[in-house]
CSV table of C-alpha atoms in Angstrom, one decimal:
chain,number,residue,atom,x,y,z
A,195,UNK,CA,62.5,-26.2,41.1
A,196,UNK,CA,59.9,-24.3,42.9
A,197,UNK,CA,61.0,-21.0,41.3
A,198,UNK,CA,61.0,-22.7,37.8
A,199,UNK,CA,57.5,-24.0,38.3
A,200,UNK,CA,56.3,-20.5,39.3
A,201,UNK,CA,58.0,-19.0,36.3
A,202,UNK,CA,56.4,-21.6,34.0
A,203,UNK,CA,53.0,-21.0,35.6
A,204,UNK,CA,53.3,-17.3,35.0
A,205,UNK,CA,54.4,-17.9,31.4
A,206,UNK,CA,51.4,-20.2,30.9
A,207,UNK,CA,49.1,-17.5,32.2
A,208,UNK,CA,50.6,-14.8,30.0
A,209,UNK,CA,50.5,-17.1,27.0
A,210,UNK,CA,46.9,-18.0,27.7
A,211,UNK,CA,46.0,-14.3,27.9
A,212,UNK,CA,47.9,-13.5,24.7
A,213,UNK,CA,46.1,-16.4,22.9
A,214,UNK,CA,42.8,-15.2,24.2
A,215,UNK,CA,43.4,-11.7,23.0
A,216,UNK,CA,44.5,-13.0,19.7
A,217,UNK,CA,41.4,-15.2,19.4
A,218,UNK,CA,39.1,-12.3,20.2
A,219,UNK,CA,40.9,-10.1,17.7
A,220,UNK,CA,40.6,-12.7,15.0
A,221,UNK,CA,36.9,-13.2,15.7
A,222,UNK,CA,36.3,-9.4,15.5
A,223,UNK,CA,38.2,-9.2,12.2
A,224,UNK,CA,36.3,-12.1,10.7
A,225,UNK,CA,33.0,-10.6,11.9
A,226,UNK,CA,33.8,-7.5,9.8
A,227,UNK,CA,34.5,-9.6,6.7
A,228,UNK,CA,31.7,-12.2,6.9
A,229,UNK,CA,28.1,-11.9,8.0
A,230,UNK,CA,25.8,-14.7,9.0
A,231,UNK,CA,22.3,-14.4,10.5
A,232,UNK,CA,20.3,-17.3,11.9
A,233,UNK,CA,16.5,-16.9,12.5
A,234,UNK,CA,15.3,-19.2,15.3
A,235,UNK,CA,11.8,-17.7,15.5
A,236,UNK,CA,8.7,-19.7,14.8
A,237,UNK,CA,8.1,-20.0,11.0
A,238,UNK,CA,11.1,-17.7,10.5
A,239,UNK,CA,8.9,-14.7,11.1
A,240,UNK,CA,11.9,-12.4,11.6
A,241,UNK,CA,13.1,-13.1,8.0
A,242,UNK,CA,11.6,-12.7,4.6
A,243,UNK,CA,9.1,-15.2,3.4
A,244,UNK,CA,9.8,-17.6,0.6
A,245,UNK,CA,7.3,-15.6,-1.6
A,246,UNK,CA,9.3,-12.4,-1.1
A,247,UNK,CA,12.6,-14.2,-1.8
A,248,UNK,CA,11.1,-15.6,-5.0
A,249,UNK,CA,10.1,-12.0,-6.1
A,250,UNK,CA,13.7,-10.8,-5.4
A,251,UNK,CA,15.1,-13.6,-7.4
A,252,UNK,CA,13.3,-12.2,-10.5
A,253,UNK,CA,15.0,-8.8,-10.1
A,254,UNK,CA,18.2,-9.1,-12.2
A,255,UNK,CA,19.6,-5.7,-11.4
A,256,UNK,CA,20.0,-3.1,-8.6
A,257,UNK,CA,17.0,-1.6,-6.9
A,258,UNK,CA,17.1,1.9,-5.6
A,259,UNK,CA,14.8,2.9,-2.7
A,260,UNK,CA,14.5,6.5,-1.7
A,261,UNK,CA,12.6,7.3,1.6
A,262,UNK,CA,11.3,10.8,2.1
A,263,UNK,CA,11.4,10.7,5.8
A,264,UNK,CA,11.8,13.5,8.4
A,265,UNK,CA,15.2,13.1,10.2
A,266,UNK,CA,13.6,13.7,13.6
A,267,UNK,CA,12.3,10.8,15.5
A,268,UNK,CA,12.8,7.1,14.9
A,269,UNK,CA,11.0,6.7,11.5
A,270,UNK,CA,14.2,6.5,9.5
A,271,UNK,CA,15.6,3.8,11.8
A,272,UNK,CA,12.4,1.8,11.5
A,273,UNK,CA,12.5,2.0,7.7
A,274,UNK,CA,16.1,1.0,7.6
A,275,UNK,CA,15.5,-2.0,9.8
A,276,UNK,CA,12.5,-3.0,7.6
A,277,UNK,CA,14.5,-2.7,4.3
A,278,UNK,CA,17.5,-4.5,5.8
A,279,UNK,CA,15.6,-7.8,5.5
A,280,UNK,CA,15.4,-7.3,1.8
A,281,UNK,CA,19.0,-6.2,1.6
A,282,UNK,CA,20.1,-9.5,3.3
A,283,UNK,CA,18.5,-11.4,0.5
A,284,UNK,CA,19.5,-9.0,-2.3
A,285,UNK,CA,22.6,-7.0,-1.4
A,286,UNK,CA,22.2,-4.6,-4.4
A,287,UNK,CA,19.2,-3.0,-2.9
A,288,UNK,CA,20.2,0.6,-1.9
A,289,UNK,CA,18.4,2.8,0.5
A,290,UNK,CA,18.8,6.6,0.9
A,291,UNK,CA,16.9,9.2,2.8
A,292,UNK,CA,15.7,12.6,1.7
A,293,UNK,CA,14.4,15.3,4.1
A,294,UNK,CA,11.0,16.3,2.6
A,295,UNK,CA,11.1,19.6,4.4
A,296,UNK,CA,14.1,20.9,2.4
A,297,UNK,CA,12.0,21.4,-0.8
A,298,UNK,CA,8.2,21.1,-0.2
A,299,UNK,CA,7.5,22.2,-3.8
A,300,UNK,CA,9.6,19.4,-5.2
A,301,UNK,CA,7.8,17.0,-2.9
A,302,UNK,CA,4.4,18.0,-4.2
A,303,UNK,CA,5.7,17.7,-7.8
A,304,UNK,CA,6.9,14.2,-7.1
A,305,UNK,CA,3.6,13.3,-5.5
A,306,UNK,CA,5.1,12.8,-2.0
A,307,UNK,CA,2.2,13.1,0.5
A,308,UNK,CA,3.2,10.9,3.5
A,309,UNK,CA,6.2,11.2,5.8
A,310,UNK,CA,8.4,8.2,5.2
A,311,UNK,CA,7.0,7.5,1.7
A,312,UNK,CA,9.2,5.2,-0.4
A,313,UNK,CA,10.0,5.6,-4.1
A,314,UNK,CA,11.3,2.3,-5.5
A,315,UNK,CA,13.1,2.4,-8.8
A,316,UNK,CA,14.1,-0.5,-11.0
A,317,UNK,CA,15.1,-0.5,-14.7
A,318,UNK,CA,13.6,3.0,-15.3
A,319,UNK,CA,10.3,2.2,-13.6
A,320,UNK,CA,9.2,3.3,-10.2
A,321,UNK,CA,6.6,2.5,-7.5
A,322,UNK,CA,5.4,4.7,-4.6
A,323,UNK,CA,4.8,3.0,-1.3
A,324,UNK,CA,3.3,4.6,1.8
A,325,UNK,CA,2.5,1.5,3.8
A,326,UNK,CA,5.1,-0.5,5.7
A,327,UNK,CA,2.8,-2.1,8.2
A,328,UNK,CA,3.7,-5.6,6.8
A,329,UNK,CA,5.9,-7.3,4.2
A,330,UNK,CA,3.2,-7.6,1.6
A,331,UNK,CA,3.0,-4.0,0.3
A,332,UNK,CA,6.8,-3.7,-0.4
A,333,UNK,CA,6.9,-7.2,-2.0
A,334,UNK,CA,3.9,-6.4,-4.2
A,335,UNK,CA,5.6,-3.2,-5.3
A,336,UNK,CA,8.7,-5.1,-6.2
A,337,UNK,CA,6.6,-7.6,-8.1
A,338,UNK,CA,5.0,-4.9,-10.2
A,339,UNK,CA,8.5,-3.6,-11.1
A,340,UNK,CA,9.6,-7.2,-11.9
A,341,UNK,CA,6.6,-7.8,-14.1
A,342,UNK,CA,7.8,-5.4,-16.7
A,343,UNK,CA,5.8,-4.5,-19.8
A,344,UNK,CA,3.4,-1.7,-19.9
A,345,UNK,CA,-0.3,-2.2,-19.0
A,346,UNK,CA,-2.4,-0.6,-21.7
A,347,UNK,CA,-5.0,1.8,-20.4
A,348,UNK,CA,-7.3,3.2,-23.1
A,349,UNK,CA,-9.0,6.5,-22.4
A,350,UNK,CA,-12.2,7.3,-24.3
A,351,UNK,CA,-11.8,10.6,-26.2
A,352,UNK,CA,-13.7,12.8,-28.6
A,353,UNK,CA,-16.7,13.5,-26.4
A,354,UNK,CA,-15.4,16.1,-24.0
A,355,UNK,CA,-13.7,13.6,-21.6
A,356,UNK,CA,-10.9,14.5,-19.4
A,357,UNK,CA,-7.7,14.0,-21.3
A,358,UNK,CA,-5.1,11.6,-20.0
A,359,UNK,CA,-2.2,13.8,-21.4
A,360,UNK,CA,-3.9,17.2,-20.9
A,361,UNK,CA,-2.5,19.9,-18.7
A,362,UNK,CA,-5.8,21.7,-18.2
A,363,UNK,CA,-7.3,22.1,-14.7
A,364,UNK,CA,-9.9,19.3,-15.4
A,365,UNK,CA,-7.5,16.9,-17.2
A,366,UNK,CA,-5.7,13.9,-15.7
A,367,UNK,CA,-2.2,14.6,-17.2
A,368,UNK,CA,-0.3,14.9,-13.9
A,369,UNK,CA,-1.8,11.7,-12.5
A,370,UNK,CA,-1.2,9.6,-15.6
A,371,UNK,CA,2.3,10.9,-15.9
A,372,UNK,CA,3.0,9.5,-12.5
A,373,UNK,CA,1.3,6.2,-13.4
A,374,UNK,CA,3.6,5.9,-16.5
A,375,UNK,CA,6.5,5.3,-14.2
A,376,UNK,CA,4.5,2.4,-12.6
A,377,UNK,CA,4.2,0.5,-15.9
A,378,UNK,CA,0.9,1.9,-17.2
A,379,UNK,CA,0.6,3.5,-20.7
A,380,UNK,CA,-2.3,5.6,-21.6
A,381,UNK,CA,-3.6,5.5,-25.2
A,382,UNK,CA,-6.6,7.3,-26.8
A,383,UNK,CA,-9.7,5.5,-27.7
A,384,UNK,CA,-11.9,7.5,-30.2
A,385,UNK,CA,-15.0,5.7,-31.3
A,386,UNK,CA,-15.2,8.0,-34.3
A,387,UNK,CA,-12.2,6.2,-35.6
A,388,UNK,CA,-12.7,2.6,-34.3
A,389,UNK,CA,-15.8,0.5,-33.8
A,390,UNK,CA,-14.5,-1.6,-30.9
A,391,UNK,CA,-12.1,-1.7,-28.1
A,392,UNK,CA,-8.8,-3.0,-29.4
A,393,UNK,CA,-7.5,-6.3,-28.2
A,394,UNK,CA,-4.8,-6.5,-25.5
A,395,UNK,CA,-6.4,-3.5,-23.7
A,396,UNK,CA,-6.0,-4.0,-20.0
A,397,UNK,CA,-8.4,-1.3,-18.9
A,398,UNK,CA,-10.8,1.3,-20.4
A,399,UNK,CA,-11.4,4.6,-18.7
A,400,UNK,CA,-14.4,6.7,-19.4
A,401,UNK,CA,-13.6,10.0,-17.7
A,402,UNK,CA,-16.5,12.4,-17.3
A,403,UNK,CA,-17.7,12.9,-20.9
A,404,UNK,CA,-19.5,16.2,-21.4
A,405,UNK,CA,-21.2,15.4,-24.7
A,406,UNK,CA,-23.3,12.4,-25.8
A,407,UNK,CA,-21.3,9.4,-27.0
A,408,UNK,CA,-22.2,8.0,-30.4
A,409,UNK,CA,-24.5,5.0,-30.1
A,410,UNK,CA,-21.8,2.8,-31.7
A,411,UNK,CA,-19.3,3.9,-29.1
A,412,UNK,CA,-21.7,3.1,-26.2
A,413,UNK,CA,-22.4,-0.3,-27.8
A,414,UNK,CA,-18.7,-0.9,-28.1
A,415,UNK,CA,-18.2,-0.3,-24.4
A,416,UNK,CA,-21.2,-2.5,-23.6
A,417,UNK,CA,-19.7,-5.3,-25.7
A,418,UNK,CA,-16.3,-4.8,-24.1
A,419,UNK,CA,-17.8,-5.2,-20.7
A,420,UNK,CA,-19.9,-8.2,-21.8
A,421,UNK,CA,-16.6,-9.9,-23.1
A,422,UNK,CA,-14.9,-9.5,-19.7
A,423,UNK,CA,-13.1,-6.2,-20.1
A,424,UNK,CA,-12.2,-4.1,-17.0
A,425,UNK,CA,-13.6,-0.6,-16.9
A,426,UNK,CA,-13.3,2.6,-14.8
A,427,UNK,CA,-16.2,5.1,-15.2
A,428,UNK,CA,-15.7,8.5,-13.7
A,429,UNK,CA,-19.0,10.3,-13.8
A,430,UNK,CA,-20.0,13.8,-12.5
A,431,UNK,CA,-23.3,15.2,-11.2
A,432,UNK,CA,-25.8,15.7,-13.9
A,433,UNK,CA,-26.2,19.4,-12.9
A,434,UNK,CA,-22.7,20.0,-14.5
A,435,UNK,CA,-23.9,18.7,-17.9
A,436,UNK,CA,-26.0,20.4,-20.5
A,437,UNK,CA,-29.7,20.5,-19.4
A,438,UNK,CA,-31.5,17.4,-20.6
A,439,UNK,CA,-28.3,15.7,-21.8
A,440,UNK,CA,-28.1,12.2,-20.5
A,441,UNK,CA,-25.0,11.4,-22.6
A,442,UNK,CA,-26.7,8.2,-23.9
A,443,UNK,CA,-24.9,6.0,-21.3
A,444,UNK,CA,-28.0,4.2,-20.1
A,445,UNK,CA,-27.0,0.9,-21.8
A,446,UNK,CA,-23.6,1.0,-20.0
A,447,UNK,CA,-25.4,1.8,-16.7
A,448,UNK,CA,-27.7,-1.2,-17.3
A,449,UNK,CA,-24.7,-3.5,-18.1
A,450,UNK,CA,-23.0,-2.6,-14.8
A,451,UNK,CA,-26.1,-2.4,-12.7
A,452,UNK,CA,-25.2,1.1,-11.4
A,453,UNK,CA,-27.5,4.1,-11.3
A,454,UNK,CA,-26.3,7.7,-11.2
A,455,UNK,CA,-28.7,9.6,-9.0
A,456,UNK,CA,-29.6,13.2,-10.1
A,457,UNK,CA,-28.2,16.1,-8.2
A,458,UNK,CA,-25.0,17.0,-6.3
A,459,UNK,CA,-24.1,15.8,-2.8
A,460,UNK,CA,-24.0,18.4,-0.1
A,461,UNK,CA,-22.4,17.9,3.3
A,462,UNK,CA,-22.1,20.8,5.8
A,463,UNK,CA,-19.8,18.9,8.1
A,464,UNK,CA,-16.9,19.8,5.8
A,465,UNK,CA,-16.8,23.2,7.5
A,466,UNK,CA,-15.0,21.7,10.4
A,467,UNK,CA,-12.1,21.1,8.0
A,468,UNK,CA,-12.2,24.6,6.7
A,469,UNK,CA,-14.3,23.8,3.6
A,470,UNK,CA,-16.7,26.6,2.9
A,471,UNK,CA,-18.4,24.9,0.0
A,472,UNK,CA,-20.8,22.1,1.2
A,473,UNK,CA,-20.4,20.4,-2.2
A,474,UNK,CA,-16.7,19.6,-1.3
A,475,UNK,CA,-16.9,16.1,0.2
A,476,UNK,CA,-13.9,15.2,2.5
A,477,UNK,CA,-13.5,11.6,3.6
A,478,UNK,CA,-11.2,10.1,6.2
A,479,UNK,CA,-13.1,6.8,6.8
A,480,UNK,CA,-14.0,4.3,4.1
A,481,UNK,CA,-16.2,1.2,3.8
A,482,UNK,CA,-14.2,-2.1,4.0
A,483,UNK,CA,-13.2,-3.1,0.5
A,484,UNK,CA,-9.9,-4.3,-1.1
A,485,UNK,CA,-9.3,-0.8,-2.6
A,486,UNK,CA,-9.5,1.0,0.8
A,487,UNK,CA,-8.2,-1.8,3.1
A,488,UNK,CA,-5.8,-0.1,5.5
A,489,UNK,CA,-6.2,3.3,3.7
A,490,UNK,CA,-6.4,6.2,6.3
A,491,UNK,CA,-5.5,9.3,4.3
A,492,UNK,CA,-8.0,12.1,3.9
A,493,UNK,CA,-9.4,12.6,0.4
A,494,UNK,CA,-11.3,15.5,-1.2
A,495,UNK,CA,-14.0,15.2,-3.8
A,496,UNK,CA,-15.5,18.3,-5.4
A,497,UNK,CA,-19.1,18.1,-6.7
A,498,UNK,CA,-20.0,14.5,-6.3
A,499,UNK,CA,-22.9,12.4,-7.8
A,500,UNK,CA,-24.5,9.8,-5.6
A,501,UNK,CA,-24.7,6.2,-7.0
A,502,UNK,CA,-27.0,3.3,-6.4
A,503,UNK,CA,-26.5,-0.4,-7.1
A,504,UNK,CA,-29.4,-2.3,-8.7
A,505,UNK,CA,-30.1,-5.8,-7.4
A,506,UNK,CA,-30.6,-8.8,-9.6
A,507,UNK,CA,-27.3,-8.6,-11.6
A,508,UNK,CA,-24.4,-11.0,-11.7
A,509,UNK,CA,-22.1,-8.3,-10.4
A,510,UNK,CA,-20.9,-8.2,-6.8
A,511,UNK,CA,-21.1,-4.5,-6.0
A,512,UNK,CA,-19.2,-3.2,-3.0
A,513,UNK,CA,-19.2,0.5,-2.0
A,514,UNK,CA,-15.8,1.9,-1.2
A,515,UNK,CA,-16.6,5.6,-1.1
A,516,UNK,CA,-19.4,6.9,1.2
A,517,UNK,CA,-20.3,10.3,2.4
A,518,UNK,CA,-21.0,11.4,6.0
A,519,UNK,CA,-24.3,11.0,7.8
A,520,UNK,CA,-25.3,14.7,7.3
A,521,UNK,CA,-25.2,14.5,3.5
A,522,UNK,CA,-28.2,15.4,1.3
A,523,UNK,CA,-28.7,15.7,-2.5
A,524,UNK,CA,-29.1,19.1,-4.0
A,525,UNK,CA,-31.0,19.0,-7.3
A,526,UNK,CA,-31.5,22.7,-7.8
A,527,UNK,CA,-35.2,22.2,-7.1
A,528,UNK,CA,-35.9,22.6,-3.3
A,529,UNK,CA,-39.0,20.5,-3.4
A,530,UNK,CA,-37.0,17.6,-4.8
A,531,UNK,CA,-33.9,17.9,-2.6
A,532,UNK,CA,-33.1,15.1,-0.3
A,533,UNK,CA,-33.2,15.5,3.4
A,534,UNK,CA,-30.0,15.6,5.4
A,535,UNK,CA,-29.0,12.8,7.7
A,536,UNK,CA,-28.2,10.0,5.2
A,537,UNK,CA,-24.8,8.5,4.2
A,538,UNK,CA,-24.7,8.1,0.5
A,539,UNK,CA,-22.5,5.9,-1.7
A,540,UNK,CA,-20.6,7.4,-4.6
A,541,UNK,CA,-18.0,4.8,-5.4
A,542,UNK,CA,-18.6,1.2,-6.2
A,543,UNK,CA,-16.2,-1.7,-7.0
A,544,UNK,CA,-17.8,-4.3,-9.2
A,545,UNK,CA,-16.5,-7.8,-9.7
A,546,UNK,CA,-17.8,-11.1,-11.2
A,547,UNK,CA,-16.6,-14.3,-12.7
A,548,UNK,CA,-15.1,-13.2,-16.0
A,549,UNK,CA,-17.0,-14.2,-19.2
A,550,UNK,CA,-13.7,-14.5,-20.9
A,551,UNK,CA,-12.0,-17.9,-20.6
A,552,UNK,CA,-8.6,-16.2,-20.5
A,553,UNK,CA,-9.4,-14.3,-17.3
A,554,UNK,CA,-10.5,-15.5,-13.8
A,555,UNK,CA,-12.2,-12.3,-12.6
A,556,UNK,CA,-13.6,-9.2,-14.2
A,557,UNK,CA,-13.5,-5.9,-12.4
A,558,UNK,CA,-15.1,-2.5,-12.9
A,559,UNK,CA,-15.4,0.7,-10.8
A,560,UNK,CA,-17.8,3.6,-11.0
A,561,UNK,CA,-17.0,6.8,-9.1
A,562,UNK,CA,-19.4,9.8,-8.9
A,563,UNK,CA,-16.6,12.3,-9.3
A,564,UNK,CA,-13.7,12.8,-11.7
A,565,UNK,CA,-12.3,16.0,-10.3
A,566,UNK,CA,-10.5,14.2,-7.4
A,567,UNK,CA,-7.8,12.9,-9.9
A,568,UNK,CA,-7.7,16.1,-12.0
A,569,UNK,CA,-4.6,18.4,-12.1
A,570,UNK,CA,-6.3,20.8,-9.8
A,571,UNK,CA,-7.2,18.5,-6.9
A,572,UNK,CA,-4.7,15.6,-7.3
A,573,UNK,CA,-2.4,17.0,-4.6
A,574,UNK,CA,-5.1,17.2,-1.9
A,575,UNK,CA,-4.4,14.7,0.9
A,576,UNK,CA,-4.6,11.1,-0.3
A,577,UNK,CA,-6.3,11.7,-3.7
A,578,UNK,CA,-3.3,10.4,-5.7
A,579,UNK,CA,-2.8,7.4,-3.4
A,580,UNK,CA,-6.5,6.5,-3.7
A,581,UNK,CA,-6.4,6.8,-7.5
A,582,UNK,CA,-3.4,4.5,-7.6
A,583,UNK,CA,-5.2,1.9,-5.5
A,584,UNK,CA,-8.2,2.1,-7.8
A,585,UNK,CA,-6.0,1.4,-10.9
A,586,UNK,CA,-4.1,-1.3,-9.1
A,587,UNK,CA,-7.3,-3.1,-8.1
A,588,UNK,CA,-8.8,-2.8,-11.6
A,589,UNK,CA,-5.6,-4.2,-13.1
A,590,UNK,CA,-5.5,-7.1,-10.6
A,591,UNK,CA,-2.4,-5.9,-8.9
A,592,UNK,CA,-3.9,-6.0,-5.4
A,593,UNK,CA,-3.2,-9.7,-5.0
A,594,UNK,CA,0.1,-10.2,-6.8
A,595,UNK,CA,1.6,-11.9,-3.8
A,596,UNK,CA,-0.6,-13.5,-1.2
A,597,UNK,CA,1.6,-13.5,1.9
A,598,UNK,CA,0.2,-15.7,4.7
A,599,UNK,CA,0.3,-14.3,8.3
A,600,UNK,CA,3.3,-15.5,10.2
A,601,UNK,CA,2.5,-14.4,13.8
A,602,UNK,CA,4.1,-16.0,16.8
A,603,UNK,CA,2.1,-18.9,18.2
A,604,UNK,CA,3.1,-18.2,21.8
A,605,UNK,CA,2.2,-14.5,22.1
A,606,UNK,CA,-0.4,-15.2,24.7
A,607,UNK,CA,0.1,-17.1,28.0
A,608,UNK,CA,-3.0,-18.5,29.7
A,609,UNK,CA,-2.6,-19.5,33.3
A,610,UNK,CA,-5.2,-20.7,35.9
A,611,UNK,CA,-5.3,-19.1,39.3
A,612,UNK,CA,-3.4,-21.9,40.7
A,613,UNK,CA,-0.7,-21.6,38.1
A,614,UNK,CA,-0.5,-17.9,38.6
A,615,UNK,CA,-0.1,-18.4,42.4
A,616,UNK,CA,2.7,-20.9,41.8
A,617,UNK,CA,4.6,-18.5,39.5
A,618,UNK,CA,4.2,-15.7,42.0
A,619,UNK,CA,5.4,-17.8,44.9
A,620,UNK,CA,8.3,-19.1,42.8
A,621,UNK,CA,9.6,-15.7,41.8
A,622,UNK,CA,8.9,-13.9,45.1
A,623,UNK,CA,9.9,-16.6,47.6
A,624,UNK,CA,11.2,-19.8,45.9
A,625,UNK,CA,13.9,-18.2,43.7
A,626,UNK,CA,15.3,-15.9,46.5
A,627,UNK,CA,15.4,-18.8,48.9
A,628,UNK,CA,17.2,-21.0,46.4
A,629,UNK,CA,19.8,-18.3,45.8
A,630,UNK,CA,20.3,-17.9,49.6
A,631,UNK,CA,20.8,-21.7,50.0
A,632,UNK,CA,23.2,-21.9,47.1
A,633,UNK,CA,25.2,-18.9,48.5
A,634,UNK,CA,25.3,-20.5,51.9
A,635,UNK,CA,26.5,-23.8,50.5
A,636,UNK,CA,29.3,-22.1,48.7
A,637,UNK,CA,30.4,-20.2,51.9
A,638,UNK,CA,30.2,-23.5,53.9
A,639,UNK,CA,32.4,-25.4,51.5
A,640,UNK,CA,35.0,-22.7,51.3
A,641,UNK,CA,35.3,-22.5,55.1
A,642,UNK,CA,35.5,-26.3,55.3
A,643,UNK,CA,38.3,-26.7,52.8
């Protein structure tokens, strides 16, 4: 009997071990076939927000994400982890990596300027993204893709303006070609052929005219602004224009409450960056405004005109481009030149309650340089990225999804001196003493029995 019992006990042990191994193998097999994640963090901050999931639900096809990230370091892993949240909610989001160092020329042609930059493609449209600091930028990029339909951007033509489809050094063809993939369509607007801005125009761009606009064209722009239309005005220093030629744009300047100061900005501090022409203005720091919030890339502006905002208008004028403290204005007349040591604004973002009942807010922007988006200078630093931010803001795409902050409520622990002493005593003395007592109790009981 004793031998039989021992045999049965051994069989029970072997059977238990076999069943345990089989259970672990089954669990491993099921884990490879099925995936389940539970987020127990406060406010589910480790998962996508409901706003982001709502945007993903609108995407009825696959989304391709390409990251131009250097294979060295941990950047690719960070990007993959970030995108994985979206892939859990939408499995047909694909992510692939490309080494930008393999073909620098192709990267410049694609407009890739930041290591790790994402290009997101959906239904033939694409968005560039260089900010993964939070969930909002990627969700907003997906929202723009989901929105569909082209935004109509009308470029004033016929007066020596920069052409939206031109390939000349001063034209904007390269920049607008990239914006076409982001759902924007450029159309010409010639006031020799039409007397008003057509309906359903989302944005009008006046890009550095070199000849006077017809009075009817200027009045059409003023009426467009008065009716609630969004406008981007790229103006250049008056020194580049024909002597005595004011282009007839004073009514538009009055409607916006913006003054173009005479002369060209000169900043000698650019020599520290290798710029030998003091009229080349390099920026790496920007006033706080929605367009430049979180923007840290260096931008280059050749031959810049200073701007001033006149008080007493119903526009809220916020500067978002400002020169360095050593800037002065060169007018070509030494007795009229400004003194160095003043930071001067040359980019204003204007907003007000829209006069149109169909819109909530009207927006306009005036920039004292049009060269920074030209074919010649677009590839310098963050020029392209800044231009995209300007267009997005003017089209109202900066607030597509307002994601609330979802930080942890218990990131900080506040203890009094007494509480700190208690924790210190507990870990350094109390816990070791408790472990010693527990171990002594176990030894005592084993010896007793």
